[in-house]
XYZ file of C-alpha atoms in Angstrom:
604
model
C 0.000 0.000 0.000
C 1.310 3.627 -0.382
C 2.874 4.586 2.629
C 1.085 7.985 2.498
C -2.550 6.231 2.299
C -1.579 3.547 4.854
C -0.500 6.800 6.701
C -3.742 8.492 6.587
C -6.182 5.182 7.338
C -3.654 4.984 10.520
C -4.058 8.706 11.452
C -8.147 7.684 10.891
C -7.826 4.991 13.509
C -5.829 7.640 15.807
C -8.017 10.052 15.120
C -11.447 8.017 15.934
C -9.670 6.980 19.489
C -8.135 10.020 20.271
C -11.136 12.073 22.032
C -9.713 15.286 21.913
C -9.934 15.638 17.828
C -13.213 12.906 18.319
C -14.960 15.353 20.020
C -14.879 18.225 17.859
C -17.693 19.405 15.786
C -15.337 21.688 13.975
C -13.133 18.588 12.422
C -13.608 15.366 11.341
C -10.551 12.774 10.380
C -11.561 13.312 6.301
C -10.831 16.975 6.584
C -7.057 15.583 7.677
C -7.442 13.286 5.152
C -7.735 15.537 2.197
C -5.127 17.510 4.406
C -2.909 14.494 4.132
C -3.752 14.921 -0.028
C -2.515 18.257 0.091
C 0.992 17.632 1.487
C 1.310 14.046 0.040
C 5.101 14.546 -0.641
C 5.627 16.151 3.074
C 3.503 12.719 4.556
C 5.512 10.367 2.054
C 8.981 11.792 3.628
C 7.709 11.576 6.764
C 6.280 8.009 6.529
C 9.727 6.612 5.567
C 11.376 8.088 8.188
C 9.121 6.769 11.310
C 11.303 3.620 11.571
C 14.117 5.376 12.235
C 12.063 7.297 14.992
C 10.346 4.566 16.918
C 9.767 7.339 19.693
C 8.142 9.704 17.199
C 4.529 10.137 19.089
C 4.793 9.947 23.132
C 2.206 10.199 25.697
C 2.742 12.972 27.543
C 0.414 14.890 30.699
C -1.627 18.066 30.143
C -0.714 19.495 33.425
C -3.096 22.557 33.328
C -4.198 25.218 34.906
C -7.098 26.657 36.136
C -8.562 30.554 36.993
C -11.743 32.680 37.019
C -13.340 35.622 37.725
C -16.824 36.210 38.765
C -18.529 39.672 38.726
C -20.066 41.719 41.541
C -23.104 40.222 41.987
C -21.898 37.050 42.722
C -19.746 38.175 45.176
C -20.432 38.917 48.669
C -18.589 41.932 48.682
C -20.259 43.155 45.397
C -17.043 43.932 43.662
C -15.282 41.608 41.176
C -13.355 38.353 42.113
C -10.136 36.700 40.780
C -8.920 33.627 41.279
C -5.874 31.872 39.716
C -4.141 28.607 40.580
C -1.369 27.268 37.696
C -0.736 23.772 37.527
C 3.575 22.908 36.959
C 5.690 20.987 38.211
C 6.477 20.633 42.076
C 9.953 21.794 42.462
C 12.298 22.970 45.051
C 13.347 26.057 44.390
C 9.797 26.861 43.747
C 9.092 27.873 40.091
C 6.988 31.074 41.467
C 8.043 33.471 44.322
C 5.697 36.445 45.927
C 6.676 39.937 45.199
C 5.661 42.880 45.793
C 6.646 45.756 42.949
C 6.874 49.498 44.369
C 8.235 51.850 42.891
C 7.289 55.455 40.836
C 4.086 54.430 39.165
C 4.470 51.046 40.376
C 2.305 49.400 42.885
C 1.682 45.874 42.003
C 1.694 42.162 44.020
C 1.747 38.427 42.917
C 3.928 35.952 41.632
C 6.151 35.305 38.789
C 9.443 33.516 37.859
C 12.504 34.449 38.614
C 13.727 35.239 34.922
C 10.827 37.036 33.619
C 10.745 40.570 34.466
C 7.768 41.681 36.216
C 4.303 39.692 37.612
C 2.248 37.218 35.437
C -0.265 36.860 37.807
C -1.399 39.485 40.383
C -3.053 42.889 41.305
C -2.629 46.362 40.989
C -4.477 49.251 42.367
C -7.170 49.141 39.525
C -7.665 45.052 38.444
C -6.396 41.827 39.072
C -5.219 39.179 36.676
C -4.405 35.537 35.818
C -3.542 33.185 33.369
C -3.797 29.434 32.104
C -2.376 27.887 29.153
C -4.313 28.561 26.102
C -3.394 26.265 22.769
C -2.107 27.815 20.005
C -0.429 25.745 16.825
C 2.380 28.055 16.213
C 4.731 25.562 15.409
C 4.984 23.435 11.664
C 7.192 20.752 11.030
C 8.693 21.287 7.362
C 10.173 18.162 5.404
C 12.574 19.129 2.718
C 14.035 17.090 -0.375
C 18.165 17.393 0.451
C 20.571 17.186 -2.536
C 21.390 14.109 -2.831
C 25.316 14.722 -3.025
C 24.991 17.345 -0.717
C 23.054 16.687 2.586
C 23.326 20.622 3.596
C 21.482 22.052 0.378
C 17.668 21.735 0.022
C 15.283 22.275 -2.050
C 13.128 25.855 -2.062
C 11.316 27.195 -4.847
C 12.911 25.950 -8.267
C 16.728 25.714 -6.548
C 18.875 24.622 -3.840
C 19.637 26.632 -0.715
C 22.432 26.041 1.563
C 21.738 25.539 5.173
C 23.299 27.734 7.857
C 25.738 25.815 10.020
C 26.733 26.984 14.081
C 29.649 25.397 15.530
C 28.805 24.662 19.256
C 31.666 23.671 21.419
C 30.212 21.552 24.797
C 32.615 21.353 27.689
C 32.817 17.728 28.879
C 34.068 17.274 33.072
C 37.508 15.240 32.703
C 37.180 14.849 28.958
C 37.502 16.772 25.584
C 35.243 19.277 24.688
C 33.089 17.987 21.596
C 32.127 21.013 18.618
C 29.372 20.292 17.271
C 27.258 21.826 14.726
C 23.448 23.101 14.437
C 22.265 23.093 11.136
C 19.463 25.960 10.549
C 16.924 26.297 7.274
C 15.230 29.519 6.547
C 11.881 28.233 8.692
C 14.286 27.117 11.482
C 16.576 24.442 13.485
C 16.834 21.101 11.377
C 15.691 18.551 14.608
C 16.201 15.316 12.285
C 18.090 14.140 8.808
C 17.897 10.502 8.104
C 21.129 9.398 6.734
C 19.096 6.622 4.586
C 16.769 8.718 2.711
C 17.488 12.589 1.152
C 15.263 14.252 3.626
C 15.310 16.651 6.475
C 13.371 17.970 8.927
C 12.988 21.494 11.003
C 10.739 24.034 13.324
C 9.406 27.025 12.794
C 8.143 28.246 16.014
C 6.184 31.503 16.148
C 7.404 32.325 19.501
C 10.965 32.614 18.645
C 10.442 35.608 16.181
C 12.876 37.931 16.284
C 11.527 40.522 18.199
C 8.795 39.264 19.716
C 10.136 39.657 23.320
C 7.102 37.127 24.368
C 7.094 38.090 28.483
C 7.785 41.324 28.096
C 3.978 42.264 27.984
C 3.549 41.395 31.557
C 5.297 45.141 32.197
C 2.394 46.778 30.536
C -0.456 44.120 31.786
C 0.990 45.043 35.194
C 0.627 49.112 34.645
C -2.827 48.554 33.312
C -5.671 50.664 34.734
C -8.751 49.560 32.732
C -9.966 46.228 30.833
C -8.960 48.222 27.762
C -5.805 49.017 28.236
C -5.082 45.418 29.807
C -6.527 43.904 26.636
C -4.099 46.223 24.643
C -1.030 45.005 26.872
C -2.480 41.428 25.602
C -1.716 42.229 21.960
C 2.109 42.383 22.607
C 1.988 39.137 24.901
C 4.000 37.059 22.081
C 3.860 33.430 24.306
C 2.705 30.132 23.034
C -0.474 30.911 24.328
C -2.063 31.355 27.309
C -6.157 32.282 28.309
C -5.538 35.973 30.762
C -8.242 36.974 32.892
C -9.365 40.322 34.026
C -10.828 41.405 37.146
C -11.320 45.268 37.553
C -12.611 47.511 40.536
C -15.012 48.993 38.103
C -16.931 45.755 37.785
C -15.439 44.946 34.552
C -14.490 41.468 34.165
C -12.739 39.393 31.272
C -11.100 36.975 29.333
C -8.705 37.099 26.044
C -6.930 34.962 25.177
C -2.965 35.377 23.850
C -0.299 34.025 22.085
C 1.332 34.637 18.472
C -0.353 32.850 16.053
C 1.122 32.291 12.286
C -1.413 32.605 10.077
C -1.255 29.677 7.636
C -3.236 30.608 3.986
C -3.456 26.998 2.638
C -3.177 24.097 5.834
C -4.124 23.503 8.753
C -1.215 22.806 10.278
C -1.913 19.610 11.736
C 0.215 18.166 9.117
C 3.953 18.654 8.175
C 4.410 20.089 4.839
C 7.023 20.339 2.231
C 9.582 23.194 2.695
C 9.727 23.886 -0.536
C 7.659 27.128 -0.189
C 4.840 26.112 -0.981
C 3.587 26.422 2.521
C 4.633 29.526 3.917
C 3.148 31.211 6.733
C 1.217 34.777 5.840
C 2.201 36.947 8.571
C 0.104 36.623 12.365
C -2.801 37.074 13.518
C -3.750 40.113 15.475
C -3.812 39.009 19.138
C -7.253 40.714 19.897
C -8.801 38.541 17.380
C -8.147 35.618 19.214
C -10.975 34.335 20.972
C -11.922 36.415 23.829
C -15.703 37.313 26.023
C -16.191 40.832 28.572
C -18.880 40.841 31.297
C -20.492 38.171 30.147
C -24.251 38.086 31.880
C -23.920 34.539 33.999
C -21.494 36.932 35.883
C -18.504 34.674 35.837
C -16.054 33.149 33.460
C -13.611 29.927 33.964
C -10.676 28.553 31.685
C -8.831 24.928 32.665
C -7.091 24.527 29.516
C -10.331 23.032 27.798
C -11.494 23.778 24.415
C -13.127 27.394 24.503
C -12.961 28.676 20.983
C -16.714 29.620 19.210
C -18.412 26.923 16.562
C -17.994 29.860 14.356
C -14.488 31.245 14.861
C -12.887 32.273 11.501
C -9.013 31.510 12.451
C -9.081 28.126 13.289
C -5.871 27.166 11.645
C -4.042 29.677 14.156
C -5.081 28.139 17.488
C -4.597 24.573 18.957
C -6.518 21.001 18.304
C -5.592 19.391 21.628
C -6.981 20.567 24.641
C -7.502 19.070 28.531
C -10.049 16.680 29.337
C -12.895 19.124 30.381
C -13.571 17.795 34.020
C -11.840 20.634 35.873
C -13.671 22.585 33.880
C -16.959 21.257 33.921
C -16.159 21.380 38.058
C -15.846 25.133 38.008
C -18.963 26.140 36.236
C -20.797 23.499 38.010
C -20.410 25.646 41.290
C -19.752 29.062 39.563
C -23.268 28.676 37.242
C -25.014 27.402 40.724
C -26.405 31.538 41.743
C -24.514 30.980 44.672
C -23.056 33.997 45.733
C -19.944 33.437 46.394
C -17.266 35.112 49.471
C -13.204 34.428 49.743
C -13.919 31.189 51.485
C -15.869 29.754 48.650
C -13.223 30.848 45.852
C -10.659 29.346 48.669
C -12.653 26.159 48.705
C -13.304 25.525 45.205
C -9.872 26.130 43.975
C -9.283 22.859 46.362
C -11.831 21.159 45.726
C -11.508 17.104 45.121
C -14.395 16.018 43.653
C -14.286 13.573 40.749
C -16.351 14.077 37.570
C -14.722 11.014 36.337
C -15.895 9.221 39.137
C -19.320 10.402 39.256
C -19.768 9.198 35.955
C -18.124 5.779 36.325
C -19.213 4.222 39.406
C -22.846 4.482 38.782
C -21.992 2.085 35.911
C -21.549 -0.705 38.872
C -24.711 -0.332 40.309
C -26.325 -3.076 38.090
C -24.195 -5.557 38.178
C -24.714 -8.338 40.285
C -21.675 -10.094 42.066
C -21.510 -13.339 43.669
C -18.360 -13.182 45.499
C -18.768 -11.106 48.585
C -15.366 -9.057 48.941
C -16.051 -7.935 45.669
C -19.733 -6.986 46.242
C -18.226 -5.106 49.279
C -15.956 -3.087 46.819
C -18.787 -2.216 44.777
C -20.840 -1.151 47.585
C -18.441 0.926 49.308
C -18.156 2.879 46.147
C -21.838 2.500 45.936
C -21.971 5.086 48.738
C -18.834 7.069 48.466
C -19.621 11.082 47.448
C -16.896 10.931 44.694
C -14.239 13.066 46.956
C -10.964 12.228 46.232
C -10.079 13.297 49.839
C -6.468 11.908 51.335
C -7.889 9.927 54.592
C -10.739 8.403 51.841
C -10.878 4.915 51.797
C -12.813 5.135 48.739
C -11.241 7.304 47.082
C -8.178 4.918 47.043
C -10.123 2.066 45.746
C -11.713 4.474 42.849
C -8.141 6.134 42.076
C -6.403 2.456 41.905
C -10.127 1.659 39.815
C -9.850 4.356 37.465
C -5.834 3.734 36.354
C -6.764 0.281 35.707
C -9.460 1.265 33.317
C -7.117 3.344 31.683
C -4.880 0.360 30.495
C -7.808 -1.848 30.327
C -10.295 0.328 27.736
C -7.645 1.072 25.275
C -6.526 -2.932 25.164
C -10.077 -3.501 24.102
C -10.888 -0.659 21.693
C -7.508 0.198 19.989
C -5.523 -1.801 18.026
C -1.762 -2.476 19.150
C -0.644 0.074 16.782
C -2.835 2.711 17.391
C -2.131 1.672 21.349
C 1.341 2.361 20.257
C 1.314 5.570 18.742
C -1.110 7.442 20.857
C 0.328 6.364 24.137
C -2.983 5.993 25.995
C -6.653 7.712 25.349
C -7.844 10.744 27.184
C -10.142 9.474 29.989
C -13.475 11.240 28.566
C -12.430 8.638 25.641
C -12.386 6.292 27.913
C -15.840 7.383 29.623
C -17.538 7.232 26.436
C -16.582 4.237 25.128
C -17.908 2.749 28.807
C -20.990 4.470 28.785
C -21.618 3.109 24.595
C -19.590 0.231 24.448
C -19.778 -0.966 20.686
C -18.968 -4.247 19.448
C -15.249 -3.639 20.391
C -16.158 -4.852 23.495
C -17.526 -8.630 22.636
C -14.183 -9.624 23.081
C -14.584 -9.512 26.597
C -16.762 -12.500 27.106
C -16.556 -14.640 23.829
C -18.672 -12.867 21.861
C -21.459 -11.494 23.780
C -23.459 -8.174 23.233
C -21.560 -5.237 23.995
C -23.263 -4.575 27.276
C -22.781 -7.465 28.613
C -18.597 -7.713 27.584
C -18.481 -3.753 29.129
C -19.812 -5.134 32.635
C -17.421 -7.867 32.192
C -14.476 -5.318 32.301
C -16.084 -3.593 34.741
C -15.857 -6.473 37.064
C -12.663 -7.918 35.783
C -10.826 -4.354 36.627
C -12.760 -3.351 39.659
C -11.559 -6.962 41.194
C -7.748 -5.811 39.804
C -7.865 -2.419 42.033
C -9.676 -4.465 45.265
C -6.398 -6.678 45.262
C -4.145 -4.373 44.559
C -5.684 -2.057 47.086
C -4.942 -5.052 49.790
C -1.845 -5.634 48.667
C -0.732 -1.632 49.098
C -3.068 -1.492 52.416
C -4.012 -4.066 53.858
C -7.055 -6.736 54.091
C -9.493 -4.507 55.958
C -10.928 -1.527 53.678
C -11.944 -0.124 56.888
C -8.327 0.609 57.179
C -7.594 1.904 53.830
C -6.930 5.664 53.550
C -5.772 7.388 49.529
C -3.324 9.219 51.264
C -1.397 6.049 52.559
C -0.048 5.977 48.831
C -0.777 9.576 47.286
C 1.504 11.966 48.591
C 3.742 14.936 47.472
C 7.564 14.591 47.829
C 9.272 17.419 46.362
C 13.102 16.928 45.450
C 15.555 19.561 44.568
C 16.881 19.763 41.275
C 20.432 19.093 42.418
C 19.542 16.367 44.760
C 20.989 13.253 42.507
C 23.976 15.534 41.994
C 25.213 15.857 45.613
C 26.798 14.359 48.506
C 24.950 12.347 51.262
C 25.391 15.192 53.450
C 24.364 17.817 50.990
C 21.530 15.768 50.133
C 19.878 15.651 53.942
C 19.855 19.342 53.899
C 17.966 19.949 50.663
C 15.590 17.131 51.159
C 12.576 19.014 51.906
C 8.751 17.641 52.265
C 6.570 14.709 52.101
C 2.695 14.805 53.306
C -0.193 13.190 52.165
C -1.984 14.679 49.201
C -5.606 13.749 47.681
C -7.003 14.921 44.371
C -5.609 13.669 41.274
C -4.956 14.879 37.591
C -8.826 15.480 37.027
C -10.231 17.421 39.926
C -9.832 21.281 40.291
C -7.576 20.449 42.873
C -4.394 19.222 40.413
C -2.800 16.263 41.978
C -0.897 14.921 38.641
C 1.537 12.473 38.418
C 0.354 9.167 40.301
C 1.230 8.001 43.559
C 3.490 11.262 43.849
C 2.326 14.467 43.349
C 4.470 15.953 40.723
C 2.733 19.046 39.439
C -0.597 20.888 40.367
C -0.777 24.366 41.672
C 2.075 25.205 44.348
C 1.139 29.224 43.678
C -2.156 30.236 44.086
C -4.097 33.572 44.210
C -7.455 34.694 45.303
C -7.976 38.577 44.839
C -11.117 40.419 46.221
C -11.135 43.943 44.097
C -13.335 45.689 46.697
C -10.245 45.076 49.125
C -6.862 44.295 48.119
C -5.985 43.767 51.618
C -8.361 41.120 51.938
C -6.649 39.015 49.280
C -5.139 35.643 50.218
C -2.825 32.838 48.394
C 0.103 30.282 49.062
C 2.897 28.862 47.663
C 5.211 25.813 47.916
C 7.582 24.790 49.515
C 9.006 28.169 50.704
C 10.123 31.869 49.496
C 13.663 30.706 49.600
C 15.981 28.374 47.763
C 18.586 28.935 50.571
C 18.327 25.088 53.237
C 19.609 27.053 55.483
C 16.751 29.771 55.288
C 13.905 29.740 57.719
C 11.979 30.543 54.628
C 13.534 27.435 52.468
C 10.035 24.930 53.240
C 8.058 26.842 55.807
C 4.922 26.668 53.489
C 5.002 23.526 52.564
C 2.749 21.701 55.198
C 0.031 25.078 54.714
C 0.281 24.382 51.349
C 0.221 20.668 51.706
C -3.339 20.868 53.940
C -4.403 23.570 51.639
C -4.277 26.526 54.064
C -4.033 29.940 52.719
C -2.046 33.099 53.700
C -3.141 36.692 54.021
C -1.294 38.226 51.305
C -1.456 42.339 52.256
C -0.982 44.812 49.946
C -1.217 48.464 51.973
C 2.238 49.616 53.261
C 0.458 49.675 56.674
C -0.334 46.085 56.599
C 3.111 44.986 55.076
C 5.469 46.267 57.211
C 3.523 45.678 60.303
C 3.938 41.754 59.304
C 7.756 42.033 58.364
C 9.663 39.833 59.578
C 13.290 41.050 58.441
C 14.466 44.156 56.259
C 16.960 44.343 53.902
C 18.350 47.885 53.134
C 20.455 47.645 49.696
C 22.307 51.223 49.008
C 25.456 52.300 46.811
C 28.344 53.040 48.016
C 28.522 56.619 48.191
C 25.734 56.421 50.777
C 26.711 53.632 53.056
């Protein structure tokens, strides 16, 4: 078969697995199909080359985000509400540090990192703001035809050009250093060139314009008075993408989201294409165009990295096709859309909150099935009557969590073929929800060639007796006993831990508590057994008081052991307690606890 059709019927398969394209009105696997048509030649190249690149497609976790902002009536104090709470990885030093900016025509609070200049997520005097990740394709893999007696020259247009080679000397410990060289097209870095075939590959990423300065923007965001000029501080915010939220005094709340975005006049992007130049890029989109909503009249808006671009938006080819499983976001306007209204102790407890959508959905699925042996039966019951909290001294909530993984390996062995399995890694778990809740014929398989129904409730029982003895053998024979935070924890490590001594080592080890939650609940536990990202920074901003405002962060304000500061938030942060976070001088320096004075040396 031609590898490029073979190609495309495999992409199909992906494609029909895979819900995060499955899902989408807006696309269907023929319009990548006739994509496929378009850059046959790119797809052919490509094709060839997968054998060399066995590791071409890998799994990898959405880690997320999540923030929101409700309006004044929906808040107790009638004024506008921010809340903000990004999801990365758990690290020691932390990635995100409290600050507090003064200076002329400076007044501004909140965290950032320690290389980019000013605060991503915060408050002035006028509006508070936030971000999560947004997705935004602004990357294209181009395949070129090389010479083939000349591996550096490719082909563009009707001739050959010569690609730009940097010589790149790395410094080896006891050893000679090794030059290298980095071979560059006109679209970008060449990442691959298989020495069997003349073909090469390289990126063109959008964010690495010349120019574009992408964090730069958070210097105006942070000077911005109104929800028009912090909307106009968007439009230079040249990152991959990210969805930035608005709160204002005024009452004005927000959303738009950023991110350069190449405009592409004839692809999608979702495929690579022949750098030939053919498929060139026709300029970028004007950041304000990107999707974006203002005081919307439910009073509140949420983003958790789920899809949130309109049936009818006219740029699709200039923002993303993968997005997160919606569950953290279907959480947050489950309690936001309720008419509660809502004070700092509600945005405090819903940006913790453990509840399982997931399991909601799943475990009602056992309630028909009838079991014969009684352990199991007691499994099913004791979900049966759980409330779907993934809470850390939860018996439950350990059996579900141990439940729900083995689904995960389970459903794809029944619905995917190996290769498929291969390639994509895993499915999202809303795949996995719907293929539960409409098992097709995939499923027969399960018990010789029943109905569907019946081989679904077969896995069902075959898995759910998997996580009851694997539940004993982690916790014991008496469920009574069992508690999910006997095996879910968070144990952050420094960076430099594996590089040190013994000694060295003791003194930067730094926390381990038990954690609940778990990659789907607003509360972002992700990475298994240990917590390895979620939220360690969080903010909750009350406009009508900026003194009232309140967040944490983890472990500590310090990357010094031998500070007081170095993991002093950790356990707060590990029992999700929040800190007053002040913003009047009056307040601040009545809570210092140490000043440093820092003056030249002409005054000292």
């Amino acid at each position: 078969m031609d590898p490029a059709i073979e190609g495309e019927a495999l992409f199909d398969d992906i494609l029909y697995f895979y819900n995060a394209y499955r899902r989408s009105v807006r696309f269907q696997p023929e319009d990548l199909s006739a994509d496929f048509r378009t850059s046959r030649e790119a797809f052919e190249r490509l094709a060839s080359a997968l054998p060399a690149q066995p590791d071409v497609v890998e799994k990898r976790e959405i880690i997320g985000s999540n923030n929101w902002v409700t309006d004044g009536s929906l808040s107790r104090s009638g004024y506008p509400v921010m809340a903000n709470d990004p999801h990365r990885t758990l690290a020691v030093p932390s990635l995100r540090y409290w600050t507090h900016l003064v200076a002329p025509g400076w007044n501004v609070i909140g965290g950032g990192e320690p290389e980019i200049p000013g605060i991503s997520i915060g408050h002035n005097e006028h509006g508070a703001w936030g971000l999560t990740v947004f997705q935004t394709d602004g990357e294209d893999l181009y395949v070129y035809e090389t010479h083939p007696d000349d591996p550096r020259r490719y082909r563009y247009g009707n001739g050959w050009e010569e690609m730009t080679a940097i010589a790149d000397t790395i410094h080896v410990k006891d050893s000679a250093p090794v030059v290298v060289e980095h071979l560059y097209t006109r679209h970008g870095p060449v990442v691959y060139q298989n020495p069997e075939r003349p073909v090469a590959y390289a990126v063109r990423a959008a964010w690495s314009e010349i120019g574009g300065a992408p964090y730069l923007a958070s210097l105006r965001m942070n000077q911005a008075r109104t929800w028009e000029e912090f909307r106009e501080a968007c439009r230079y915010s040249h990152i991959p993408g990210e969805n930035m939220i608005w709160a204002g005094r005024d009452g004005t709340i927000g959303w738009q989201a950023v991110g350069i975005a190449p405009v592409r006049p004839n692809w999608s992007g979702l495929v690579p294409v022949p750098g030939d130049g053919r498929y060139e890029w026709d300029g970028y989109l004007d950041i304000l165009e990107k999707p974006h909503e203002v005081n919307p009249p439910r009073g509140w808006i949420a983003t958790a990295n789920n899809e949130l671009v309109p049936d009818d938006y006219p740029h699709r080819d200039a923002v993303g096709w993968e997005w997160s499983d919606p569950f953290r976001a279907h959480r947050a306007a489950e309690v936001l859309g309720s008419g509660q209204v809502f004070g700092l102790a509600d945005h405090m407890q819903l940006q913790t909150d453990v509840l399982s959508i997931p399991a909601r959905t799943l475990v009602p699925l056992l309630r028909p099935l009838r079991l014969t042996d009684p352990p199991l039966e007691a499994a099913r019951s004791m979900l049966l009557k759980w409330d779907h909290q993934l809470h850390a001294d939860s018996g439950p909530a350990a059996l579900y969590v141990l439940w729900e993984r083995i689904l995960q390996r389970a459903v794809p062995e029944a619905v995917a073929s190996p290769q498929t399995r291969e390639l994509l890694g895993g499915l999202a778990l809303s795949a996995i929800i719907d293929h539960l809740t409409y098992p097709g014929p995939e499923f027969a398989g399960q018990c010789g060639g029943c109905n569907p129904l019946e081989g679904r409730d077969a896995l069902l029982i075959s898995t759910l007796a998997a996580a009851m003895e694997e539940a004993k053998d982690r916790m014991g024979d008496d469920p009574e006993a069992w508690r999910y935070g006997d095996f879910k924890h968070a144990d952050i490590d420094h960076a430099l831990l594996s590089t040190v001594t013994p000694e060295s080592a003791e003194r930067l080890d730094c926390c381990d508590l038990p954690r609940g939650g778990n990659s789907y609940t607003l509360n972002n536990t992700s990475g298994g057994d240990n917590q390895r990202a979620g939220a360690t920074f969080r903010i909750i901003v009350d406009t009508g008081d900026w003194d009232a405002s309140v967040g944490m962060n983890a472990p500590g304000q310090s990357g010094d052991p031998d500070s007081p500061f170095y993991d002093n938030l950790f356990e707060h942060w590990a029992r999700d307690q929040f800190f007053p976070v002040y913003f009047s001088r009056e307040l601040v320096e009545a809570a210092a606890v140490e000043r440093t004075e820092l003056l030249p040396e002409d005054r000292r």
